[in-house]
mmCIF file of C-alpha atoms in Angstrom:
data_model
loop_
_atom_site.group_PDB
_atom_site.id
_atom_site.type_symbol
_atom_site.label_atom_id
_atom_site.label_comp_id
_atom_site.label_asym_id
_atom_site.label_seq_id
_atom_site.Cartn_x
_atom_site.Cartn_y
_atom_site.Cartn_z
ATOM 1 C CA MET A 186 86.502 -329.742 16.084
ATOM 2 C CA ALA A 187 87.113 -326.819 18.438
ATOM 3 C CA THR A 188 90.710 -327.880 18.920
ATOM 4 C CA GLY A 189 91.225 -328.074 15.145
ATOM 5 C CA SER A 190 89.732 -324.591 14.615
ATOM 6 C CA ALA A 191 91.959 -323.138 17.358
ATOM 7 C CA ALA A 192 94.956 -324.642 15.772
ATOM 8 C CA LYS A 193 94.076 -323.159 12.398
ATOM 9 C CA ARG A 194 93.617 -319.748 13.935
ATOM 10 C CA HIS A 195 96.929 -320.101 15.796
ATOM 11 C CA ARG A 196 98.726 -321.010 12.503
ATOM 12 C CA ALA A 197 97.058 -318.096 10.722
ATOM 13 C CA HIS A 198 98.094 -315.609 13.505
ATOM 14 C CA ASP A 199 101.596 -317.090 13.523
ATOM 15 C CA ALA A 200 101.904 -316.624 9.720
ATOM 16 C CA ILE A 201 100.846 -312.983 9.895
ATOM 17 C CA THR A 202 103.204 -312.325 12.811
ATOM 18 C CA ILE A 203 106.168 -313.879 11.082
ATOM 19 C CA GLY A 204 105.282 -312.159 7.931
ATOM 20 C CA ASP A 205 105.225 -308.800 9.484
ATOM 21 C CA GLU A 206 108.468 -309.464 11.242
ATOM 22 C CA MET A 207 110.264 -310.540 8.040
ATOM 23 C CA LYS A 208 108.850 -307.406 6.150
ATOM 24 C CA ARG A 209 110.382 -305.236 8.826
ATOM 25 C CA TYR A 210 113.727 -306.774 8.179
ATOM 26 C CA GLU A 211 113.312 -306.251 4.487
ATOM 27 C CA GLU A 212 112.324 -302.649 4.946
ATOM 28 C CA GLU A 213 115.291 -301.971 7.159
ATOM 29 C CA ALA A 214 117.717 -303.218 4.469
ATOM 30 C CA CYS A 215 115.870 -301.949 1.331
ATOM 31 C CA SER A 216 114.383 -298.599 2.490
ATOM 32 C CA SER A 217 117.043 -296.315 0.964
ATOM 33 C CA ILE A 218 115.687 -293.597 -1.351
ATOM 34 C CA VAL A 219 117.681 -291.337 -3.691
ATOM 35 C CA ASP A 220 117.271 -287.592 -3.295
ATOM 36 C CA LEU A 221 114.794 -286.931 -6.180
ATOM 37 C CA GLN A 222 115.297 -283.173 -5.920
ATOM 38 C CA ARG A 223 118.679 -283.487 -7.412
ATOM 39 C CA PRO A 224 120.000 -284.772 -10.795
ATOM 40 C CA CYS A 225 120.285 -288.523 -10.598
ATOM 41 C CA VAL A 226 122.367 -291.240 -12.381
ATOM 42 C CA VAL A 227 121.942 -294.903 -12.819
ATOM 43 C CA ARG A 228 125.111 -296.535 -13.939
ATOM 44 C CA LEU A 229 125.252 -300.111 -15.193
ATOM 45 C CA ASP A 230 128.412 -302.134 -15.784
ATOM 46 C CA GLY A 231 128.906 -305.457 -17.508
ATOM 47 C CA HIS A 232 129.880 -307.836 -14.854
ATOM 48 C CA CYS A 233 133.183 -309.732 -15.708
ATOM 49 C CA PHE A 234 132.907 -308.669 -19.365
ATOM 50 C CA HIS A 235 136.621 -309.084 -19.743
ATOM 51 C CA THR A 236 135.778 -312.814 -19.650
ATOM 52 C CA TYR A 237 132.621 -312.530 -21.750
ATOM 53 C CA THR A 238 134.343 -310.534 -24.510
ATOM 54 C CA LYS A 239 137.445 -312.730 -24.756
ATOM 55 C CA GLY A 240 137.922 -313.864 -28.379
ATOM 56 C CA PHE A 241 135.891 -311.056 -29.898
ATOM 57 C CA ARG A 242 137.486 -308.578 -32.363
ATOM 58 C CA ARG A 243 139.971 -306.096 -30.855
ATOM 59 C CA PRO A 244 140.206 -303.350 -30.077
ATOM 60 C CA TYR A 245 136.394 -303.262 -30.387
ATOM 61 C CA ASP A 246 133.703 -305.427 -32.009
ATOM 62 C CA LEU A 247 130.876 -303.737 -33.734
ATOM 63 C CA ARG A 248 128.417 -306.540 -32.663
ATOM 64 C CA ILE A 249 129.074 -305.683 -28.946
ATOM 65 C CA HIS A 250 128.894 -301.985 -29.612
ATOM 66 C CA GLU A 251 125.586 -302.411 -31.481
ATOM 67 C CA ALA A 252 124.168 -304.414 -28.623
ATOM 68 C CA MET A 253 125.233 -301.976 -25.990
ATOM 69 C CA VAL A 254 123.618 -299.037 -27.839
ATOM 70 C CA ALA A 255 120.461 -301.101 -28.392
ATOM 71 C CA THR A 256 120.459 -301.931 -24.689
ATOM 72 C CA ALA A 257 120.997 -298.301 -23.722
ATOM 73 C CA THR A 258 118.096 -297.419 -25.915
ATOM 74 C CA ASP A 259 115.856 -299.962 -24.250
ATOM 75 C CA LEU A 260 116.820 -298.605 -20.792
ATOM 76 C CA LEU A 261 116.171 -295.038 -21.769
ATOM 77 C CA GLU A 262 112.727 -295.998 -23.061
ATOM 78 C CA ARG A 263 111.912 -298.298 -20.283
ATOM 79 C CA PHE A 264 112.941 -296.062 -17.328
ATOM 80 C CA GLY A 265 112.118 -292.655 -18.817
ATOM 81 C CA ALA A 266 115.729 -291.312 -18.601
ATOM 82 C CA VAL A 267 116.483 -288.085 -20.659
ATOM 83 C CA THR A 268 119.931 -289.221 -21.804
ATOM 84 C CA ALA A 269 121.700 -292.665 -21.982
ATOM 85 C CA TYR A 270 125.410 -292.787 -22.498
ATOM 86 C CA THR A 271 127.444 -295.944 -23.253
ATOM 87 C CA GLU A 272 131.185 -296.636 -23.682
ATOM 88 C CA SER A 273 133.003 -299.910 -23.364
ATOM 89 C CA ASP A 274 130.839 -302.147 -21.213
ATOM 90 C CA GLU A 275 128.971 -299.494 -19.221
ATOM 91 C CA ILE A 276 125.774 -297.530 -19.608
ATOM 92 C CA SER A 277 124.834 -294.308 -17.689
ATOM 93 C CA LEU A 278 121.205 -293.111 -17.531
ATOM 94 C CA LEU A 279 120.674 -289.472 -16.624
ATOM 95 C CA PHE A 280 117.616 -288.111 -14.830
ATOM 96 C CA PRO A 281 116.769 -284.414 -14.086
ATOM 97 C CA PRO A 282 115.406 -283.384 -10.620
ATOM 98 C CA SER A 283 111.909 -284.504 -10.119
ATOM 99 C CA THR A 284 108.996 -282.134 -9.861
ATOM 100 C CA ALA A 285 105.282 -282.578 -8.875
ATOM 101 C CA GLU A 286 104.377 -282.073 -12.450
ATOM 102 C CA SER A 287 107.215 -284.371 -13.911
ATOM 103 C CA PRO A 288 108.543 -287.169 -11.755
ATOM 104 C CA SER A 289 111.874 -288.370 -12.886
ATOM 105 C CA LEU A 290 113.249 -291.510 -11.422
ATOM 106 C CA PRO A 291 111.045 -294.583 -11.413
ATOM 107 C CA PHE A 292 109.835 -296.468 -8.253
ATOM 108 C CA SER A 293 109.723 -293.221 -6.312
ATOM 109 C CA GLY A 294 113.588 -293.338 -6.036
ATOM 110 C CA ARG A 295 113.682 -296.607 -4.153
ATOM 111 C CA VAL A 296 117.400 -297.703 -4.477
ATOM 112 C CA GLN A 297 116.955 -301.411 -4.153
ATOM 113 C CA LYS A 298 114.147 -301.558 -6.723
ATOM 114 C CA ILE A 299 115.847 -299.320 -9.230
ATOM 115 C CA VAL A 300 119.126 -301.296 -9.198
ATOM 116 C CA SER A 301 117.696 -304.686 -9.129
ATOM 117 C CA VAL A 302 115.117 -304.022 -11.995
ATOM 118 C CA SER A 303 117.522 -302.010 -14.168
ATOM 119 C CA ALA A 304 120.261 -304.581 -13.864
ATOM 120 C CA GLY A 305 117.931 -307.457 -14.681
ATOM 121 C CA PHE A 306 116.363 -305.567 -17.604
ATOM 122 C CA ALA A 307 119.790 -304.640 -19.080
ATOM 123 C CA SER A 308 120.962 -308.205 -18.795
ATOM 124 C CA ALA A 309 117.900 -309.614 -20.584
ATOM 125 C CA ARG A 310 118.063 -307.110 -23.288
ATOM 126 C CA PHE A 311 121.785 -307.290 -24.016
ATOM 127 C CA ASN A 312 121.582 -311.050 -24.344
ATOM 128 C CA LEU A 313 118.639 -310.617 -26.692
ATOM 129 C CA HIS A 314 120.586 -308.203 -28.894
ATOM 130 C CA MET A 315 123.784 -310.264 -28.863
ATOM 131 C CA ALA A 316 121.709 -313.342 -29.985
ATOM 132 C CA SER A 317 120.719 -311.413 -33.133
ATOM 133 C CA GLN A 318 124.350 -310.681 -34.137
ATOM 134 C CA PRO A 319 125.945 -312.677 -37.027
ATOM 135 C CA PHE A 320 128.869 -315.060 -36.349
ATOM 136 C CA ASP A 321 131.154 -316.473 -39.013
ATOM 137 C CA GLY A 322 131.041 -320.327 -39.247
ATOM 138 C CA GLU A 323 133.263 -322.633 -37.364
ATOM 139 C CA GLY A 324 135.893 -320.002 -36.575
ATOM 140 C CA GLU A 325 133.426 -318.187 -34.266
ATOM 141 C CA ALA A 326 131.614 -321.176 -33.105
ATOM 142 C CA PRO A 327 132.866 -320.767 -29.539
ATOM 143 C CA LEU A 328 131.844 -317.153 -29.439
ATOM 144 C CA ALA A 329 128.288 -318.084 -30.814
ATOM 145 C CA ALA A 330 127.995 -320.750 -28.153
ATOM 146 C CA ARG A 331 128.985 -318.384 -25.406
ATOM 147 C CA VAL A 332 126.417 -315.851 -26.648
ATOM 148 C CA ALA A 333 123.711 -318.538 -26.969
ATOM 149 C CA ARG A 334 124.164 -319.324 -23.176
ATOM 150 C CA SER A 335 122.936 -315.788 -22.460
ATOM 151 C CA ASP A 336 125.237 -315.470 -19.440
ATOM 152 C CA ALA A 337 126.012 -311.899 -19.782
ATOM 153 C CA HIS A 338 124.766 -309.792 -16.855
ATOM 154 C CA PHE A 339 125.100 -306.269 -15.444
ATOM 155 C CA ASP A 340 125.384 -304.748 -11.995
ATOM 156 C CA SER A 341 123.819 -301.365 -11.286
ATOM 157 C CA ARG A 342 124.004 -298.463 -8.857
ATOM 158 C CA VAL A 343 121.995 -295.305 -8.449
ATOM 159 C CA PHE A 344 122.977 -292.062 -6.850
ATOM 160 C CA SER A 345 122.177 -288.300 -6.860
ATOM 161 C CA LEU A 346 124.557 -285.440 -7.498
ATOM 162 C CA PRO A 347 124.466 -282.026 -5.791
ATOM 163 C CA ASP A 348 123.606 -280.099 -8.877
ATOM 164 C CA GLU A 349 123.733 -279.799 -12.621
ATOM 165 C CA ALA A 350 127.401 -278.690 -12.528
ATOM 166 C CA ARG A 351 128.390 -281.974 -10.836
ATOM 167 C CA LEU A 352 126.462 -283.857 -13.429
ATOM 168 C CA VAL A 353 128.514 -282.263 -16.168
ATOM 169 C CA GLU A 354 131.560 -283.234 -14.089
ATOM 170 C CA TYR A 355 130.218 -286.845 -13.879
ATOM 171 C CA MET A 356 129.974 -286.969 -17.679
ATOM 172 C CA ARG A 357 133.347 -285.433 -18.115
ATOM 173 C CA TRP A 358 134.781 -288.245 -15.934
ATOM 174 C CA ARG A 359 133.072 -290.902 -17.967
ATOM 175 C CA ALA A 360 133.239 -289.494 -21.538
ATOM 176 C CA LEU A 361 136.464 -287.477 -21.538
ATOM 177 C CA LEU A 362 138.611 -289.264 -19.010
ATOM 178 C CA ASP A 363 137.464 -292.848 -18.654
ATOM 179 C CA CYS A 364 136.332 -293.486 -22.230
ATOM 180 C CA ARG A 365 139.557 -291.921 -23.658
ATOM 181 C CA ARG A 366 141.686 -293.943 -21.330
ATOM 182 C CA ASN A 367 139.828 -297.148 -22.018
ATOM 183 C CA SER A 368 139.899 -296.748 -25.785
ATOM 184 C CA ILE A 369 143.682 -295.987 -25.874
ATOM 185 C CA SER A 370 144.432 -298.901 -23.676
ATOM 186 C CA MET A 371 142.283 -301.302 -25.777
ATOM 187 C CA LEU A 372 143.841 -299.967 -28.952
ATOM 188 C CA ALA A 373 147.391 -300.398 -27.598
ATOM 189 C CA GLN A 374 146.605 -304.017 -26.205
ATOM 190 C CA ALA A 375 145.395 -304.937 -29.714
ATOM 191 C CA HIS A 376 148.837 -304.276 -31.145
ATOM 192 C CA PHE A 377 151.337 -304.869 -28.349
ATOM 193 C CA PRO A 378 151.894 -307.529 -25.659
ATOM 194 C CA PRO A 379 151.413 -306.541 -21.989
ATOM 195 C CA ALA A 380 155.127 -306.396 -21.454
ATOM 196 C CA ARG A 381 155.553 -303.517 -23.967
ATOM 197 C CA LEU A 382 152.806 -301.490 -22.341
ATOM 198 C CA HIS A 383 153.907 -302.016 -18.747
ATOM 199 C CA LYS A 384 153.975 -298.669 -16.844
ATOM 200 C CA LEU A 385 153.181 -296.602 -20.067
ATOM 201 C CA ASP A 386 150.680 -293.797 -19.608
ATOM 202 C CA ALA A 387 148.237 -292.876 -22.260
ATOM 203 C CA GLN A 388 150.418 -290.378 -24.131
ATOM 204 C CA ALA A 389 153.249 -292.849 -24.295
ATOM 205 C CA ALA A 390 150.927 -295.544 -25.621
ATOM 206 C CA LEU A 391 149.695 -293.126 -28.299
ATOM 207 C CA ARG A 392 153.264 -292.358 -29.321
ATOM 208 C CA LEU A 393 154.120 -296.049 -29.438
ATOM 209 C CA LEU A 394 151.177 -296.784 -31.650
ATOM 210 C CA LYS A 395 152.041 -294.148 -34.129
ATOM 211 C CA GLU A 396 155.762 -294.611 -34.281
ATOM 212 C CA GLU A 397 155.894 -298.430 -34.464
ATOM 213 C CA LYS A 398 152.425 -299.393 -35.960
ATOM 214 C CA GLY A 399 151.434 -296.301 -37.836
ATOM 215 C CA VAL A 400 148.146 -296.370 -35.923
ATOM 216 C CA ASP A 401 146.602 -292.993 -35.044
ATOM 217 C CA TRP A 402 143.960 -293.108 -32.319
ATOM 218 C CA ALA A 403 142.394 -289.998 -33.719
ATOM 219 C CA ARG A 404 141.363 -291.899 -36.828
ATOM 220 C CA GLU A 405 139.466 -294.543 -34.983
ATOM 221 C CA PRO A 406 135.565 -294.377 -34.993
ATOM 222 C CA ALA A 407 134.021 -291.664 -32.866
ATOM 223 C CA PHE A 408 131.961 -294.181 -30.846
ATOM 224 C CA PHE A 409 135.227 -295.864 -29.809
ATOM 225 C CA ARG A 410 136.953 -292.714 -28.782
ATOM 226 C CA PHE A 411 133.987 -290.716 -27.216
ATOM 227 C CA GLY A 412 131.190 -293.150 -26.548
ATOM 228 C CA THR A 413 127.603 -292.954 -27.688
ATOM 229 C CA TYR A 414 124.768 -290.867 -26.459
ATOM 230 C CA VAL A 415 121.094 -291.813 -26.957
ATOM 231 C CA LYS A 416 118.238 -289.385 -26.592
ATOM 232 C CA LYS A 417 114.781 -288.918 -28.119
ATOM 233 C CA GLU A 418 114.465 -286.665 -31.165
ATOM 234 C CA GLN A 419 111.504 -284.930 -32.774
ATOM 235 C CA PHE A 420 110.943 -285.362 -36.543
ATOM 236 C CA THR A 421 108.276 -284.491 -38.971
ATOM 237 C CA LYS A 422 106.410 -287.145 -40.991
ATOM 238 C CA GLU A 423 103.688 -286.897 -43.691
ATOM 239 C CA ALA A 424 100.489 -288.345 -42.400
ATOM 240 C CA PHE A 425 96.824 -288.780 -43.287
ATOM 241 C CA ASN A 426 94.003 -287.203 -41.331
ATOM 242 C CA PRO A 427 91.137 -289.849 -41.543
ATOM 243 C CA ILE A 428 88.556 -287.227 -40.585
ATOM 244 C CA THR A 429 89.382 -284.519 -43.086
ATOM 245 C CA ARG A 430 90.917 -286.933 -45.466
ATOM 246 C CA ALA A 431 93.812 -284.581 -46.067
ATOM 247 C CA LYS A 432 97.489 -285.075 -45.923
ATOM 248 C CA VAL A 433 99.117 -283.387 -42.894
ATOM 249 C CA THR A 434 102.594 -282.940 -41.401
ATOM 250 C CA ALA A 435 102.817 -284.679 -37.970
ATOM 251 C CA VAL A 436 105.590 -284.369 -35.343
ATOM 252 C CA ARG A 437 106.744 -287.657 -33.926
ATOM 253 C CA THR A 438 109.449 -288.848 -31.614
ATOM 254 C CA ARG A 439 112.045 -291.623 -31.806
ATOM 255 C CA CYS A 440 115.280 -292.486 -30.122
ATOM 256 C CA ALA A 441 118.495 -291.597 -31.868
ATOM 257 C CA ALA A 442 122.093 -292.412 -30.993
ATOM 258 C CA ARG A 443 124.999 -290.054 -31.799
ATOM 259 C CA SER A 444 128.796 -290.153 -31.123
ATOM 260 C CA PHE A 445 130.835 -286.969 -30.635
ATOM 261 C CA GLU A 446 133.469 -285.483 -28.296
ATOM 262 C CA PHE A 447 132.045 -284.306 -24.967
ATOM 263 C CA GLN A 448 132.343 -280.529 -24.508
ATOM 264 C CA PRO A 449 131.713 -279.504 -20.845
ATOM 265 C CA SER A 450 130.899 -275.919 -21.766
ATOM 266 C CA GLU A 451 128.045 -277.101 -23.991
ATOM 267 C CA ALA A 452 126.906 -280.063 -21.983
ATOM 268 C CA LEU A 453 123.940 -278.579 -20.246
ATOM 269 C CA GLY A 454 122.537 -277.767 -23.612
ATOM 270 C CA PHE A 455 121.593 -281.401 -24.205
ATOM 271 C CA LEU A 456 122.263 -283.665 -21.132
ATOM 272 C CA LEU A 457 119.010 -282.759 -19.281
ATOM 273 C CA THR A 458 116.872 -281.805 -22.201
ATOM 274 C CA ARG A 459 114.113 -284.210 -23.214
ATOM 275 C CA PHE A 460 115.016 -284.175 -26.953
ATOM 276 C CA TRP A 461 118.117 -283.723 -28.974
ATOM 277 C CA PRO A 462 118.568 -279.992 -29.696
ATOM 278 C CA GLU A 463 118.427 -279.022 -33.346
ATOM 279 C CA GLU A 464 122.053 -277.859 -33.386
ATOM 280 C CA LEU A 465 123.249 -281.426 -32.739
ATOM 281 C CA SER A 466 122.500 -282.583 -36.307
ATOM 282 C CA PRO A 467 122.258 -286.300 -37.332
ATOM 283 C CA ASN A 468 125.637 -285.803 -39.096
ATOM 284 C CA SER A 469 127.232 -285.824 -35.688
ATOM 285 C CA ALA A 470 126.946 -289.619 -35.652
ATOM 286 C CA SER A 471 129.970 -291.643 -36.400
ATOM 287 C CA PRO A 472 129.850 -293.231 -39.998
ATOM 288 C CA THR A 473 130.870 -296.563 -38.432
ATOM 289 C CA SER A 474 128.283 -296.229 -35.716
ATOM 290 C CA PRO A 475 125.029 -295.769 -37.586
ATOM 291 C CA ARG A 476 122.261 -293.861 -35.964
ATOM 292 C CA HIS A 477 119.910 -296.046 -34.160
ATOM 293 C CA SER A 478 116.330 -294.928 -34.402
ATOM 294 C CA ARG A 479 113.367 -296.563 -32.721
ATOM 295 C CA GLY A 480 109.744 -295.871 -31.577
ATOM 296 C CA GLU A 481 108.688 -293.926 -34.703
ATOM 297 C CA GLY A 482 105.367 -292.451 -33.881
ATOM 298 C CA GLU A 483 105.839 -292.835 -30.109
ATOM 299 C CA GLU A 484 104.893 -289.751 -28.302
ATOM 300 C CA THR A 485 106.384 -290.378 -24.805
ATOM 301 C CA ALA A 486 108.871 -292.680 -23.178
ATOM 302 C CA CYS A 487 107.608 -295.831 -21.408
ATOM 303 C CA ARG A 488 107.134 -295.185 -17.723
ATOM 304 C CA VAL A 489 107.534 -297.730 -14.916
#
């Protein structure tokens, strides 16, 4: 009996010792923390989306766009970002510097936790939103089957920027440079074979589209040319006070998506604000990219 008890104690001690050792290894590899005193960005990219999107409508498919905007909205609400921006197969979440009164990034800025949870959450939500999209009969049966497999997934990275000016530069890079380049390239590839586009820069591709196909990039939808921003907005709603039994005007919040050309000189007026500023009216949204509203009556973003 004594021998059996000693063996049990030894195994328990061994398990604790091994557990502590393994946790040290985990901490060494997963202990990085983002500088929370600076503006931060979480950027998610669709992994191998060139394969996932093969066979969808070109140069863009509204079903994928709708799913990306809905996923960006989910991420903004789930992680408490002040702005989400999506173009092509990527989503950027923007966070202001944290303060004692208003923490910004979730998980206390732990890099491993942020990137793993955000990538998993984005993958799950995007697959859910794609599953709700319509597909046309037998002609799109292979696409419907691909979507039904829920194989789409994202990678994620998080980093801080030195100051708000560099955050504006980050968005200029994504919205003015990368989005424009991507959209011109996708539009050209929808009309010409790769051989015709070999070594052509963006301006040459634009000229080729206009001269040979009569296609004007400037007439494409705003979401395709400029990307889409998601933020919370405040709105008024008629409500009923159950105590006074009187009608009242209540202020509520919801998420709203809008597409417009990024202006660096005006960017700080909305990038790090909690709500859409009044001067950015709902009419800024692209007519083919309807405003997405969610969370009517919700007072605050979900925190993690």
